[in-house]
mmCIF file with all atom_site columns, C-alpha atoms in Angstrom:
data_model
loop_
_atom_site.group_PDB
_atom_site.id
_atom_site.type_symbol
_atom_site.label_atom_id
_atom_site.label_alt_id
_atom_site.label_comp_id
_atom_site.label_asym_id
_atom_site.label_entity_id
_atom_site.label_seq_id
_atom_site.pdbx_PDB_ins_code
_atom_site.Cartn_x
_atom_site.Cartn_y
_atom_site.Cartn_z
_atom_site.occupancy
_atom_site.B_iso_or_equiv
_atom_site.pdbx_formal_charge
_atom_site.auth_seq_id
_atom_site.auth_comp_id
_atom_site.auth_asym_id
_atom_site.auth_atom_id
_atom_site.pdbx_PDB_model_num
ATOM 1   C CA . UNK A 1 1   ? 75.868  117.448 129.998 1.00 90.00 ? 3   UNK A CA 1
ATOM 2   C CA . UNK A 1 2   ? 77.425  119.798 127.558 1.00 96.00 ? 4   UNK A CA 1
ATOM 3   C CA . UNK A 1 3   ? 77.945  118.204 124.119 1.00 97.00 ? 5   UNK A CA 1
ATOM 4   C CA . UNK A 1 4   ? 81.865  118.720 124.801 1.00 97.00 ? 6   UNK A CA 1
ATOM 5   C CA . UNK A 1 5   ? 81.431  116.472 128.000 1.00 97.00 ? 7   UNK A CA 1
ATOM 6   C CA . UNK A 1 6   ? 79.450  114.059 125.970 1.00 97.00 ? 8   UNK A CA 1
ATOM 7   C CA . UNK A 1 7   ? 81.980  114.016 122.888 1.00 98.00 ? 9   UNK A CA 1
ATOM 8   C CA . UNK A 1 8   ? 84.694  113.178 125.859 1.00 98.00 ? 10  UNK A CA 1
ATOM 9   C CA . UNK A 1 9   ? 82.321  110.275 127.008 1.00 98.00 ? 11  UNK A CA 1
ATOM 10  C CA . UNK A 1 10  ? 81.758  108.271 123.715 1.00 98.00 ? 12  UNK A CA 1
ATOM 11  C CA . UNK A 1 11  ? 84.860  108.803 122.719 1.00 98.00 ? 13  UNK A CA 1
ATOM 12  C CA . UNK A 1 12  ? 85.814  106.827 126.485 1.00 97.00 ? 14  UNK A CA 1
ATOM 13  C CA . UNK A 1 13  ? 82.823  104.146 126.019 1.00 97.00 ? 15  UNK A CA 1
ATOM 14  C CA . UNK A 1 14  ? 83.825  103.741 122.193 1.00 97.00 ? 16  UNK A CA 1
ATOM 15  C CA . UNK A 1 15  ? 87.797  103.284 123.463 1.00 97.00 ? 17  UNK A CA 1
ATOM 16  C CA . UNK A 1 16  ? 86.916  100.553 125.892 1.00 96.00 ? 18  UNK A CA 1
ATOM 17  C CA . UNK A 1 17  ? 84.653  99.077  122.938 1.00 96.00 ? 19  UNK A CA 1
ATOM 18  C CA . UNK A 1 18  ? 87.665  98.855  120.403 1.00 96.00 ? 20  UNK A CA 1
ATOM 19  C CA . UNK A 1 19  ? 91.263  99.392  121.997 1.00 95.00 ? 21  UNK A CA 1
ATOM 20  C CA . UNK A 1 20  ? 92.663  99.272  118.871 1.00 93.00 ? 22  UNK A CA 1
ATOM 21  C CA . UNK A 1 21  ? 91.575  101.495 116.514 1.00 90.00 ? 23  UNK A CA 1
ATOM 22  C CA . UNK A 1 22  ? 92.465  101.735 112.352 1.00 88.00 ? 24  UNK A CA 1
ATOM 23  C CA . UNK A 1 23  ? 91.292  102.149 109.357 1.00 93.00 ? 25  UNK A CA 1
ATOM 24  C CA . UNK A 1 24  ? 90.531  98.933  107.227 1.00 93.00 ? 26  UNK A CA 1
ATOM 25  C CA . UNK A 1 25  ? 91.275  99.663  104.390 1.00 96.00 ? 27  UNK A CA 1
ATOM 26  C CA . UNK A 1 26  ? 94.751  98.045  103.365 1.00 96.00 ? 28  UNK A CA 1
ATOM 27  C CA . UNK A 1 27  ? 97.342  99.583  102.412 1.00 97.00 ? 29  UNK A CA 1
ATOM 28  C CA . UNK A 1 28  ? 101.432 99.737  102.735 1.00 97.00 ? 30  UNK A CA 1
ATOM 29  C CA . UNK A 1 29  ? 102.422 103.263 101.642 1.00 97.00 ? 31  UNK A CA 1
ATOM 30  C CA . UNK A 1 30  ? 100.637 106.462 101.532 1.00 97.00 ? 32  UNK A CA 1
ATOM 31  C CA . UNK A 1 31  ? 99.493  106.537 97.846  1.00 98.00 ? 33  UNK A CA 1
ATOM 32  C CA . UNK A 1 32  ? 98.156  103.348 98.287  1.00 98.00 ? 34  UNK A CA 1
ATOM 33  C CA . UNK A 1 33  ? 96.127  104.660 101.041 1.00 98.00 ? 35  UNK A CA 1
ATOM 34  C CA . UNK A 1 34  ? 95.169  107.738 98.856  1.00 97.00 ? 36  UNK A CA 1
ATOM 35  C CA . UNK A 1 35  ? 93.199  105.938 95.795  1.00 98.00 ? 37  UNK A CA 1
ATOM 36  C CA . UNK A 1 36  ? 91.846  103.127 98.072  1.00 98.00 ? 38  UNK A CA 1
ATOM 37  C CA . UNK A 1 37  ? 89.957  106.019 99.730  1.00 96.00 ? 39  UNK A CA 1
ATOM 38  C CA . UNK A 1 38  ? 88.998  107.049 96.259  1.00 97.00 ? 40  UNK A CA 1
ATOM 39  C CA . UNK A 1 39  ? 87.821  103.599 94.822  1.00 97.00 ? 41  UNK A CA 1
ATOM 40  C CA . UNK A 1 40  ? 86.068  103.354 98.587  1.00 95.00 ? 42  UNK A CA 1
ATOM 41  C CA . UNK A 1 41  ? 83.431  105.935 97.199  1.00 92.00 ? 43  UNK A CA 1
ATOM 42  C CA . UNK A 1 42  ? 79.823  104.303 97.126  1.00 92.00 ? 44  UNK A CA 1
ATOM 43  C CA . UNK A 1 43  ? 81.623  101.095 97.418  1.00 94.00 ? 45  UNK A CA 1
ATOM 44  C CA . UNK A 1 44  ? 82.729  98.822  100.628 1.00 93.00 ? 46  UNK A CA 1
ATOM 45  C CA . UNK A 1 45  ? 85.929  98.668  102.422 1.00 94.00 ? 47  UNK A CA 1
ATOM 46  C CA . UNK A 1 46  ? 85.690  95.003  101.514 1.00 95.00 ? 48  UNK A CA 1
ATOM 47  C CA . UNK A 1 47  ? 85.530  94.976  98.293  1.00 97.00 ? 49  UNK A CA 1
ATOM 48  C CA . UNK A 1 48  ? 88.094  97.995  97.718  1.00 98.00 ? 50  UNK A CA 1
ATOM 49  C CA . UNK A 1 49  ? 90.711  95.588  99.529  1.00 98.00 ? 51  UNK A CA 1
ATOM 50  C CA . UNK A 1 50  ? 89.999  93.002  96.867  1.00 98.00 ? 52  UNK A CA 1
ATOM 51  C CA . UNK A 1 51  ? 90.983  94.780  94.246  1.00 98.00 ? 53  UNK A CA 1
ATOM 52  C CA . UNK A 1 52  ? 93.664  97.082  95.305  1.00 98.00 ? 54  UNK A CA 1
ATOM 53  C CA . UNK A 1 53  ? 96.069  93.922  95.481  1.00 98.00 ? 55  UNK A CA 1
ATOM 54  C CA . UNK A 1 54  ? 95.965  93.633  91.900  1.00 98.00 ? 56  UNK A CA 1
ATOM 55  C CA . UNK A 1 55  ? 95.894  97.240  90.929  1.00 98.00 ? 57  UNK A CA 1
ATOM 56  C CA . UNK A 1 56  ? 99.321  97.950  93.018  1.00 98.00 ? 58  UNK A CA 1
ATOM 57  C CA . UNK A 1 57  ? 100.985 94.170  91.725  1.00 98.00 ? 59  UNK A CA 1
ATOM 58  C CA . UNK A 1 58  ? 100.486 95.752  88.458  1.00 98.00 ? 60  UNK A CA 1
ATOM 59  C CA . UNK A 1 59  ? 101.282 98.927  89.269  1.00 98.00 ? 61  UNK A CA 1
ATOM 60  C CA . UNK A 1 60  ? 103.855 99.265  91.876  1.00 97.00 ? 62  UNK A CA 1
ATOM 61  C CA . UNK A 1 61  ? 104.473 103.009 92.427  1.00 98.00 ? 63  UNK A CA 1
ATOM 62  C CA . UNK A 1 62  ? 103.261 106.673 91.724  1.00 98.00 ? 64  UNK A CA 1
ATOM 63  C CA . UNK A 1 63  ? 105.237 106.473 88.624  1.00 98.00 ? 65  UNK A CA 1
ATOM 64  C CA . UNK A 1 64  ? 103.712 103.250 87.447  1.00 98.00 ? 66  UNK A CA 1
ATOM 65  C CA . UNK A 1 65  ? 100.106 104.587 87.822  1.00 98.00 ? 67  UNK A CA 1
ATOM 66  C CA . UNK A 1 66  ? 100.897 107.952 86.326  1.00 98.00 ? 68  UNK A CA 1
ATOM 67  C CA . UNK A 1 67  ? 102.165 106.128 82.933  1.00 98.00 ? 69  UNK A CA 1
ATOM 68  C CA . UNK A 1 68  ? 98.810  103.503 83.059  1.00 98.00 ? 70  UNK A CA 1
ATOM 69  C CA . UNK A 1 69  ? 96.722  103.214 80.211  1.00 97.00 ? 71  UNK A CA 1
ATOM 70  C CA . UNK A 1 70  ? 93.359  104.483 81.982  1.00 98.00 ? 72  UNK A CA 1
ATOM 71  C CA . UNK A 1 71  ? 91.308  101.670 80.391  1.00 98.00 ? 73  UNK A CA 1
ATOM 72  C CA . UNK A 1 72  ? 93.237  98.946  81.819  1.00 98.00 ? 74  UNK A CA 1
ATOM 73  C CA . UNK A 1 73  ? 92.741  101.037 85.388  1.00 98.00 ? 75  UNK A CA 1
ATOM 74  C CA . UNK A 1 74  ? 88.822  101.163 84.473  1.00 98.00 ? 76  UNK A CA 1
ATOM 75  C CA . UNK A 1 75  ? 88.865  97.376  84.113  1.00 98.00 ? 77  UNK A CA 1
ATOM 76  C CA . UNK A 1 76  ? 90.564  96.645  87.270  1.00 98.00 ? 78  UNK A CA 1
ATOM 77  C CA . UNK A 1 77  ? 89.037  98.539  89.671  1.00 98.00 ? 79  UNK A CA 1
ATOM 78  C CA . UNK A 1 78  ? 85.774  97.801  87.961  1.00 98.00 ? 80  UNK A CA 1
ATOM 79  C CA . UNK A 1 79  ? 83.934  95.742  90.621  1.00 97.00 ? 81  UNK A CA 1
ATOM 80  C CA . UNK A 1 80  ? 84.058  98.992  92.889  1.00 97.00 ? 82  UNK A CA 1
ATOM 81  C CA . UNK A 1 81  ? 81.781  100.883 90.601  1.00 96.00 ? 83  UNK A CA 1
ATOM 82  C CA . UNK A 1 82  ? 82.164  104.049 89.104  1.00 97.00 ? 84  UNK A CA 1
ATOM 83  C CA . UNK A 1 83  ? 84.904  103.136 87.755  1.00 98.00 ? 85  UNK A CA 1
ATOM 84  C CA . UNK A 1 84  ? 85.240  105.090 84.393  1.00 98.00 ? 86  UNK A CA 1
ATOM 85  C CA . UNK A 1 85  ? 85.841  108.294 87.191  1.00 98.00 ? 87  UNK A CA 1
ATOM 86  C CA . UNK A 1 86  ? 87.475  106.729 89.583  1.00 98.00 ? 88  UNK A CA 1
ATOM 87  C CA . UNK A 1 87  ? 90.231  105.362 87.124  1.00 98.00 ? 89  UNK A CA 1
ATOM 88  C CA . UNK A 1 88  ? 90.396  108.867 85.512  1.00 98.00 ? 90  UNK A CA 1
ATOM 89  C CA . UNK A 1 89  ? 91.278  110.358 89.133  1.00 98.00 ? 91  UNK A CA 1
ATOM 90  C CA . UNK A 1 90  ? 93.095  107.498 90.158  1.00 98.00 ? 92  UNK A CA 1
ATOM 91  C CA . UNK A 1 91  ? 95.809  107.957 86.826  1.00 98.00 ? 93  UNK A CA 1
ATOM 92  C CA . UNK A 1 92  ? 95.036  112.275 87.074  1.00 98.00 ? 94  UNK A CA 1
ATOM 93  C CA . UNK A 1 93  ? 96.074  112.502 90.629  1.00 98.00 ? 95  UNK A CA 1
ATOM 94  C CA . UNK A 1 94  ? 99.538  110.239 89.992  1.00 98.00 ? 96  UNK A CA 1
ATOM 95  C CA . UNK A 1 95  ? 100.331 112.106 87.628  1.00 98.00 ? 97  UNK A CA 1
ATOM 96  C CA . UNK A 1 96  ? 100.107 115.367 89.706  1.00 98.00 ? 98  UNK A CA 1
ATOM 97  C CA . UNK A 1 97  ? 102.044 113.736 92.340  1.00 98.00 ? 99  UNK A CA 1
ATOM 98  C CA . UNK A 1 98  ? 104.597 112.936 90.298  1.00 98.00 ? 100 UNK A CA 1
ATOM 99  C CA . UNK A 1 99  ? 105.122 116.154 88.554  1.00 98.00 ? 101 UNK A CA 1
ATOM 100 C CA . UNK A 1 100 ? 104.121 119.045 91.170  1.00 98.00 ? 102 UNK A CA 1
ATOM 101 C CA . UNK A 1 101 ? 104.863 117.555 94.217  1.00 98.00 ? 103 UNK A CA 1
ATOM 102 C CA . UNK A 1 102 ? 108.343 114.903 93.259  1.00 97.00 ? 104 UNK A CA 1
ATOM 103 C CA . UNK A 1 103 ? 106.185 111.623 93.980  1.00 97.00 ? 105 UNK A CA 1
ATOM 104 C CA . UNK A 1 104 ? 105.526 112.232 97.794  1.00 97.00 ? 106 UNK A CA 1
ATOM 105 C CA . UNK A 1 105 ? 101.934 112.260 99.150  1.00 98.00 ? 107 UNK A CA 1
ATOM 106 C CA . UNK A 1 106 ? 101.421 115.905 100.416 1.00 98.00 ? 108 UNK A CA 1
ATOM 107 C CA . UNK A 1 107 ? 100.800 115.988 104.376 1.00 97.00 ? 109 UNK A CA 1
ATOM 108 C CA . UNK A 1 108 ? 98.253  118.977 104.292 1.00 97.00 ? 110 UNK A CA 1
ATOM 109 C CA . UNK A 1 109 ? 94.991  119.082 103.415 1.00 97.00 ? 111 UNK A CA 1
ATOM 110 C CA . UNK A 1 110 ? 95.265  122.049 101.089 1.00 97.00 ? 112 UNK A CA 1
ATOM 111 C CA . UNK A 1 111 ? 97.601  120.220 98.902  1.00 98.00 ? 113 UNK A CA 1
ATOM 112 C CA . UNK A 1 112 ? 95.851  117.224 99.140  1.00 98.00 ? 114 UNK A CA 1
ATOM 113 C CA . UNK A 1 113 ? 92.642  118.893 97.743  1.00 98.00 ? 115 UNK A CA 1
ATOM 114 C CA . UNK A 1 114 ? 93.920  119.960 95.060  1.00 98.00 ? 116 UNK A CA 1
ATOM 115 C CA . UNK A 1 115 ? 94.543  116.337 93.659  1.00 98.00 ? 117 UNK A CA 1
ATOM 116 C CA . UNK A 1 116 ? 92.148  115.177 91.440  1.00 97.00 ? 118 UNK A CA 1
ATOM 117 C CA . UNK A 1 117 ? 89.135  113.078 92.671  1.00 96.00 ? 119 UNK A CA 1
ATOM 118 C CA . UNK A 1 118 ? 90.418  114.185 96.378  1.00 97.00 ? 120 UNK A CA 1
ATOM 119 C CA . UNK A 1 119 ? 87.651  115.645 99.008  1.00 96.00 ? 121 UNK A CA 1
ATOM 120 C CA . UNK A 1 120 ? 88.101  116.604 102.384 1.00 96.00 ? 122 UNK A CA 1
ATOM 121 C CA . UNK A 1 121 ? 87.056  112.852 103.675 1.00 95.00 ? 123 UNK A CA 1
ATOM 122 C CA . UNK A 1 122 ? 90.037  111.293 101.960 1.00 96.00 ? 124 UNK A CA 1
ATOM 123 C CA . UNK A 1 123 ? 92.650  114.197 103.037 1.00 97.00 ? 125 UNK A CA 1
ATOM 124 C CA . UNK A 1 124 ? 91.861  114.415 106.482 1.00 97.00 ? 126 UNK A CA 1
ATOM 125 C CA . UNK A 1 125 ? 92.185  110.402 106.379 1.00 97.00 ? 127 UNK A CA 1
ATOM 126 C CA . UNK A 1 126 ? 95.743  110.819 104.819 1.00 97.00 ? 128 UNK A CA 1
ATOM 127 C CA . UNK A 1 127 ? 96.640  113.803 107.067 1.00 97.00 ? 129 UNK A CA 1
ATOM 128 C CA . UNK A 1 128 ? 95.819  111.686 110.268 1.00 97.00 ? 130 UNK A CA 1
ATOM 129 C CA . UNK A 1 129 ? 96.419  108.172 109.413 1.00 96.00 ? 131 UNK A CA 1
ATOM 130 C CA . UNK A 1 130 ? 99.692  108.719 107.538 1.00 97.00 ? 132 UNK A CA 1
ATOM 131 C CA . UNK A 1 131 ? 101.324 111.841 109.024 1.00 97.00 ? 133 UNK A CA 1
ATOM 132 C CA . UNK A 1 132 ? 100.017 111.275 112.615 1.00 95.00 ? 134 UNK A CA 1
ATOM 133 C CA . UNK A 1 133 ? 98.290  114.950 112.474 1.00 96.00 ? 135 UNK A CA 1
ATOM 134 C CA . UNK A 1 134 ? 94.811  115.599 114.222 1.00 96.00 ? 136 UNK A CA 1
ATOM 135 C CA . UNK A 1 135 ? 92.243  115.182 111.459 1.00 97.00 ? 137 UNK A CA 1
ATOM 136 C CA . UNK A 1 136 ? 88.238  114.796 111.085 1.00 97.00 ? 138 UNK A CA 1
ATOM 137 C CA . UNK A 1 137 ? 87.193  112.037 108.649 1.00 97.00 ? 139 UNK A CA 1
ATOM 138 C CA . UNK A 1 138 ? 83.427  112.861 108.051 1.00 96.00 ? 140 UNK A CA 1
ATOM 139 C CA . UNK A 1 139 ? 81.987  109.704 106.303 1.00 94.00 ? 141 UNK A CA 1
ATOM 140 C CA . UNK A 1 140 ? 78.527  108.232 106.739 1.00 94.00 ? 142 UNK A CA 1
ATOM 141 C CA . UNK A 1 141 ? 79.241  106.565 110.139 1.00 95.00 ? 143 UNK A CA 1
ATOM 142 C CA . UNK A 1 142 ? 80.651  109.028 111.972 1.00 97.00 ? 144 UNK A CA 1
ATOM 143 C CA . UNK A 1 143 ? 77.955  111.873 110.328 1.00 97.00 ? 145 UNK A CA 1
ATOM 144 C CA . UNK A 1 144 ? 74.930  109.583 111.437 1.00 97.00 ? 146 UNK A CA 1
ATOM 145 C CA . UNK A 1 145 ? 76.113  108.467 114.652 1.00 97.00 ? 147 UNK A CA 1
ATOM 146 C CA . UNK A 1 146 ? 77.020  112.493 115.926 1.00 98.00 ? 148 UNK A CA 1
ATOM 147 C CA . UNK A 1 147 ? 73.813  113.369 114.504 1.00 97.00 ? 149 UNK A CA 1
ATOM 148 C CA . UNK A 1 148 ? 71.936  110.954 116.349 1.00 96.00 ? 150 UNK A CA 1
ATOM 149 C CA . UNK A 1 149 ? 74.428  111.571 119.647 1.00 96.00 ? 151 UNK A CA 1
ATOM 150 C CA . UNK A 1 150 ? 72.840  115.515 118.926 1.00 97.00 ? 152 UNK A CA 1
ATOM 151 C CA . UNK A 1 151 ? 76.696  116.688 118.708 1.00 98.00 ? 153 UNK A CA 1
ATOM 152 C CA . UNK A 1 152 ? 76.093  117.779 115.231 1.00 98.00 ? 154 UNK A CA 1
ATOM 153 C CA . UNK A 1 153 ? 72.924  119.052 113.579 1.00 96.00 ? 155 UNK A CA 1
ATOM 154 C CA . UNK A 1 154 ? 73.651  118.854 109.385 1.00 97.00 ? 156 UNK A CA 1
ATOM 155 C CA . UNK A 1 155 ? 74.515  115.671 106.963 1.00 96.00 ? 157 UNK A CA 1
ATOM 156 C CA . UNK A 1 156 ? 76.853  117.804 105.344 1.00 97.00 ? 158 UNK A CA 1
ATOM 157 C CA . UNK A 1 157 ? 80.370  116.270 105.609 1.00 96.00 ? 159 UNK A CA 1
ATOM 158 C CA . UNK A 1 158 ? 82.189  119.731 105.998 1.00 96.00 ? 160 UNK A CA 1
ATOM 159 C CA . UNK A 1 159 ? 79.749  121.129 108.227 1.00 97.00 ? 161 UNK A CA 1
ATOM 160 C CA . UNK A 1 160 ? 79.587  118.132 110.320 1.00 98.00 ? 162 UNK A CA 1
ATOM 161 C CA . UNK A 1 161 ? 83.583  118.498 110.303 1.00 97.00 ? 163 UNK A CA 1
ATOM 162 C CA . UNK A 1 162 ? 83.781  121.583 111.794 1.00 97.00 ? 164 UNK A CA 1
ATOM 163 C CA . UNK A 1 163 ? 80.910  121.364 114.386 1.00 98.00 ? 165 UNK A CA 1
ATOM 164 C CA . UNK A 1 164 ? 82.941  118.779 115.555 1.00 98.00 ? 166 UNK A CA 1
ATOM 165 C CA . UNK A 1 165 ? 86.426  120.905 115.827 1.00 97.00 ? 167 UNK A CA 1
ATOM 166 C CA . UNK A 1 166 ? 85.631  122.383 119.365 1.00 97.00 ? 168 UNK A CA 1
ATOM 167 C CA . UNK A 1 167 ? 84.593  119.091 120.729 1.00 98.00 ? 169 UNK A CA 1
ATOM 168 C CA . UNK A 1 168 ? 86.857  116.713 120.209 1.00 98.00 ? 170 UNK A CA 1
ATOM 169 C CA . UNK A 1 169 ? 90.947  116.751 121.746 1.00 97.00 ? 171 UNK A CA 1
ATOM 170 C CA . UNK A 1 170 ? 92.480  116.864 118.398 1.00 96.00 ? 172 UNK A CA 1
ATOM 171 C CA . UNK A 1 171 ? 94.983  113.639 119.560 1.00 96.00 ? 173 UNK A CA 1
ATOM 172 C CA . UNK A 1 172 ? 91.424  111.724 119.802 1.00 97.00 ? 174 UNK A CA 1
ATOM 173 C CA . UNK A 1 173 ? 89.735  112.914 116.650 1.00 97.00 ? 175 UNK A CA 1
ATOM 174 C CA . UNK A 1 174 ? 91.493  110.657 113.768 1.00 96.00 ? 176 UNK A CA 1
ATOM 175 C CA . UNK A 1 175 ? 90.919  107.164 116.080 1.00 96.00 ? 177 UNK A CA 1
ATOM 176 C CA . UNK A 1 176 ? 87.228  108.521 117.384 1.00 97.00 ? 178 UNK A CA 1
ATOM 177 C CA . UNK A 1 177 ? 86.407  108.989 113.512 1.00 97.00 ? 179 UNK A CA 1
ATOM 178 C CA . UNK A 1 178 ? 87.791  105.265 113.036 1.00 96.00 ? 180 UNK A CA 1
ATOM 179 C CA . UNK A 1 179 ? 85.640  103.388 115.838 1.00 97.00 ? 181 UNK A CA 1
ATOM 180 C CA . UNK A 1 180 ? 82.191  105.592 115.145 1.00 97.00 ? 182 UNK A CA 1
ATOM 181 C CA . UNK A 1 181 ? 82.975  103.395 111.612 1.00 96.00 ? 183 UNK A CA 1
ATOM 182 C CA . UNK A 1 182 ? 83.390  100.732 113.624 1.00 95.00 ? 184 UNK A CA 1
ATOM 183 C CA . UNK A 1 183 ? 80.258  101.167 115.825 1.00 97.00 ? 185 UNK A CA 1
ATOM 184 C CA . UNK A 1 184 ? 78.122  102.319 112.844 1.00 95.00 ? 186 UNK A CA 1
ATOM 185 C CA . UNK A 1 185 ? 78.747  98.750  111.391 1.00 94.00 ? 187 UNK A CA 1
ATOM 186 C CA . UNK A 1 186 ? 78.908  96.529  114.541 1.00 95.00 ? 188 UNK A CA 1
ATOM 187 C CA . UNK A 1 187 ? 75.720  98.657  116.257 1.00 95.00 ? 189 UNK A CA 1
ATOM 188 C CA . UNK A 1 188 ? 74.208  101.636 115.363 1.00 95.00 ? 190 UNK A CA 1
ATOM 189 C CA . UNK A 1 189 ? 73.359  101.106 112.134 1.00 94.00 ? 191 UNK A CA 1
ATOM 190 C CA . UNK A 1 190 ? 71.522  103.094 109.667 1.00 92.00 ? 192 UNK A CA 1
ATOM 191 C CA . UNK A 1 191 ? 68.667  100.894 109.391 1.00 90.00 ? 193 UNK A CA 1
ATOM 192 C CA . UNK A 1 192 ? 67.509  98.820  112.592 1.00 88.00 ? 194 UNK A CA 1
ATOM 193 C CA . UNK A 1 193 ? 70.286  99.911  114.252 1.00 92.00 ? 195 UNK A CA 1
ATOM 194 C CA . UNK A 1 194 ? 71.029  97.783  118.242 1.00 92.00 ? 196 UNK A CA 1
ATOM 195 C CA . UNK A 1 195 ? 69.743  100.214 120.876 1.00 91.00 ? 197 UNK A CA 1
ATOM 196 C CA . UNK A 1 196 ? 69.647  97.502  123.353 1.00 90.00 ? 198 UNK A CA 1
ATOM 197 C CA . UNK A 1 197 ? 72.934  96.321  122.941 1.00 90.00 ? 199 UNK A CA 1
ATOM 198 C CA . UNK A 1 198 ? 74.576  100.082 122.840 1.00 94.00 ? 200 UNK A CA 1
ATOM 199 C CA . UNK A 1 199 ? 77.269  101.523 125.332 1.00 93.00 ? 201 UNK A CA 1
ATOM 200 C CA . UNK A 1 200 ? 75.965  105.037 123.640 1.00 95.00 ? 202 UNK A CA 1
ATOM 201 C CA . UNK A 1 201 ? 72.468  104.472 124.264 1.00 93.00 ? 203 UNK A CA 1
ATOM 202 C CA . UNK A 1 202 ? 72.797  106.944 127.625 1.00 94.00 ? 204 UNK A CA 1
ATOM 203 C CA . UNK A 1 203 ? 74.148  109.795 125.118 1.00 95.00 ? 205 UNK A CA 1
ATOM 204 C CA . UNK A 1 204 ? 71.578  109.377 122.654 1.00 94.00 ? 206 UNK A CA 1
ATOM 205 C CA . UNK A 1 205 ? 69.201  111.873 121.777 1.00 93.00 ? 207 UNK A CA 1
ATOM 206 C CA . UNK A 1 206 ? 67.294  109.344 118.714 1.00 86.00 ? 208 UNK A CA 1
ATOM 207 C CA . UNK A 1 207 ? 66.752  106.014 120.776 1.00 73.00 ? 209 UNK A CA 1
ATOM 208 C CA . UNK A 1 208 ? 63.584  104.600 120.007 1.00 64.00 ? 210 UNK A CA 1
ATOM 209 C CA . UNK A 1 209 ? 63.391  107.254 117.105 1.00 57.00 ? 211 UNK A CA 1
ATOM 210 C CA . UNK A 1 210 ? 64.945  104.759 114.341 1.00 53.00 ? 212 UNK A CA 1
#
């Protein structure tokens, strides 16, 4: 089995696994999508979405969080740690948006990198999740499950990124990238991960190797 054949076979088993397929982070319009991906940095999804409600009641719009007082952002978003940064990059990047690109969330990823606080994880999440465009979101799960699948040889996001270009049907890659997160949680963890209880375990060059 090529490892193009067995990128089009977990991304079948992982479809029958989870039908539906999205991100869970919450959000309702694209900036909000933008800096929950940012506070989501060394922090859970979980927590993220219990904070976010108050940060955008508070501040409603691009506009809003632009004009925000950076210490009030810092105290916020605190329980998601790092949160000195995070509100620096959260209040830097609105601000951009508002002035270089008229308050609308850019739709590639060369725009989107040059926000502040913005890597290639976050703008290939935007790109596919909120303009419907193929896109590769490299994050833990998906790195450590194609490693262990032997699609991809490195733990380096970008790297990882682009070994996976040629193998996946760019219509599939956004919503494969979504249920490896999925199945990284649920199964495959990174510690004791559930090799007995895995649709992937056929595909799996590390069973028994964990």
């Amino acid at each position: 089995m090529t490892k193009k054949q067995k990128a089009l076979e977990a991304i079948r088993l992982l479809k029958e696994r989870y039908p539906d397929a999205a991100c869970s982070l919450t959000y309702v319009v694209p900036h909000e999508l933008l800096i929950a991906t940012r506070l989501a940095a060394q922090c859970t999804d979980a927590r993220v979405n219990t904070v976010t409600p108050t940060l955008f009641g508070k501040y409603p719009s691009i506009d809003a969080l632009a004009g925000a007082d950076v210490a009030d952002i810092e105290e916020i978003i605190r329980p998601c740690g790092f949160f000195k940064t995070k509100a620096k990059d959260i209040v830097g990047m609105c601000t951009m948006l508002r002035d270089d690109f008229g308050g609308v969330v850019p739709d590639t990823l060369e725009e989107l990198l040059k926000l502040p606080g913005i890597g290639r994880k976050t703008a290939n999440l935007v790109v596919g999740d909120i303009y419907g465009k193929p896109a590769i979101v490299c994050d833990t799960h998906c790195i450590r499950l194609t490693n262990r699948l032997g699609l991809t040889t490195t733990k380096d996001p970008k790297k990882t990124e682009f070994e996976l270009m040629p193998l996946l049907p760019p219509e599939e890659s956004n919503n494969f990238c979504h249920r490896l997160v999925m199945f990284g949680r649920d199964v495959c963890r990174a510690r004791s991960p559930q090799c007995a209880a895995c649709e992937l375990e056929p595909l799996c060059v590390s069973k028994g190797k964990q």
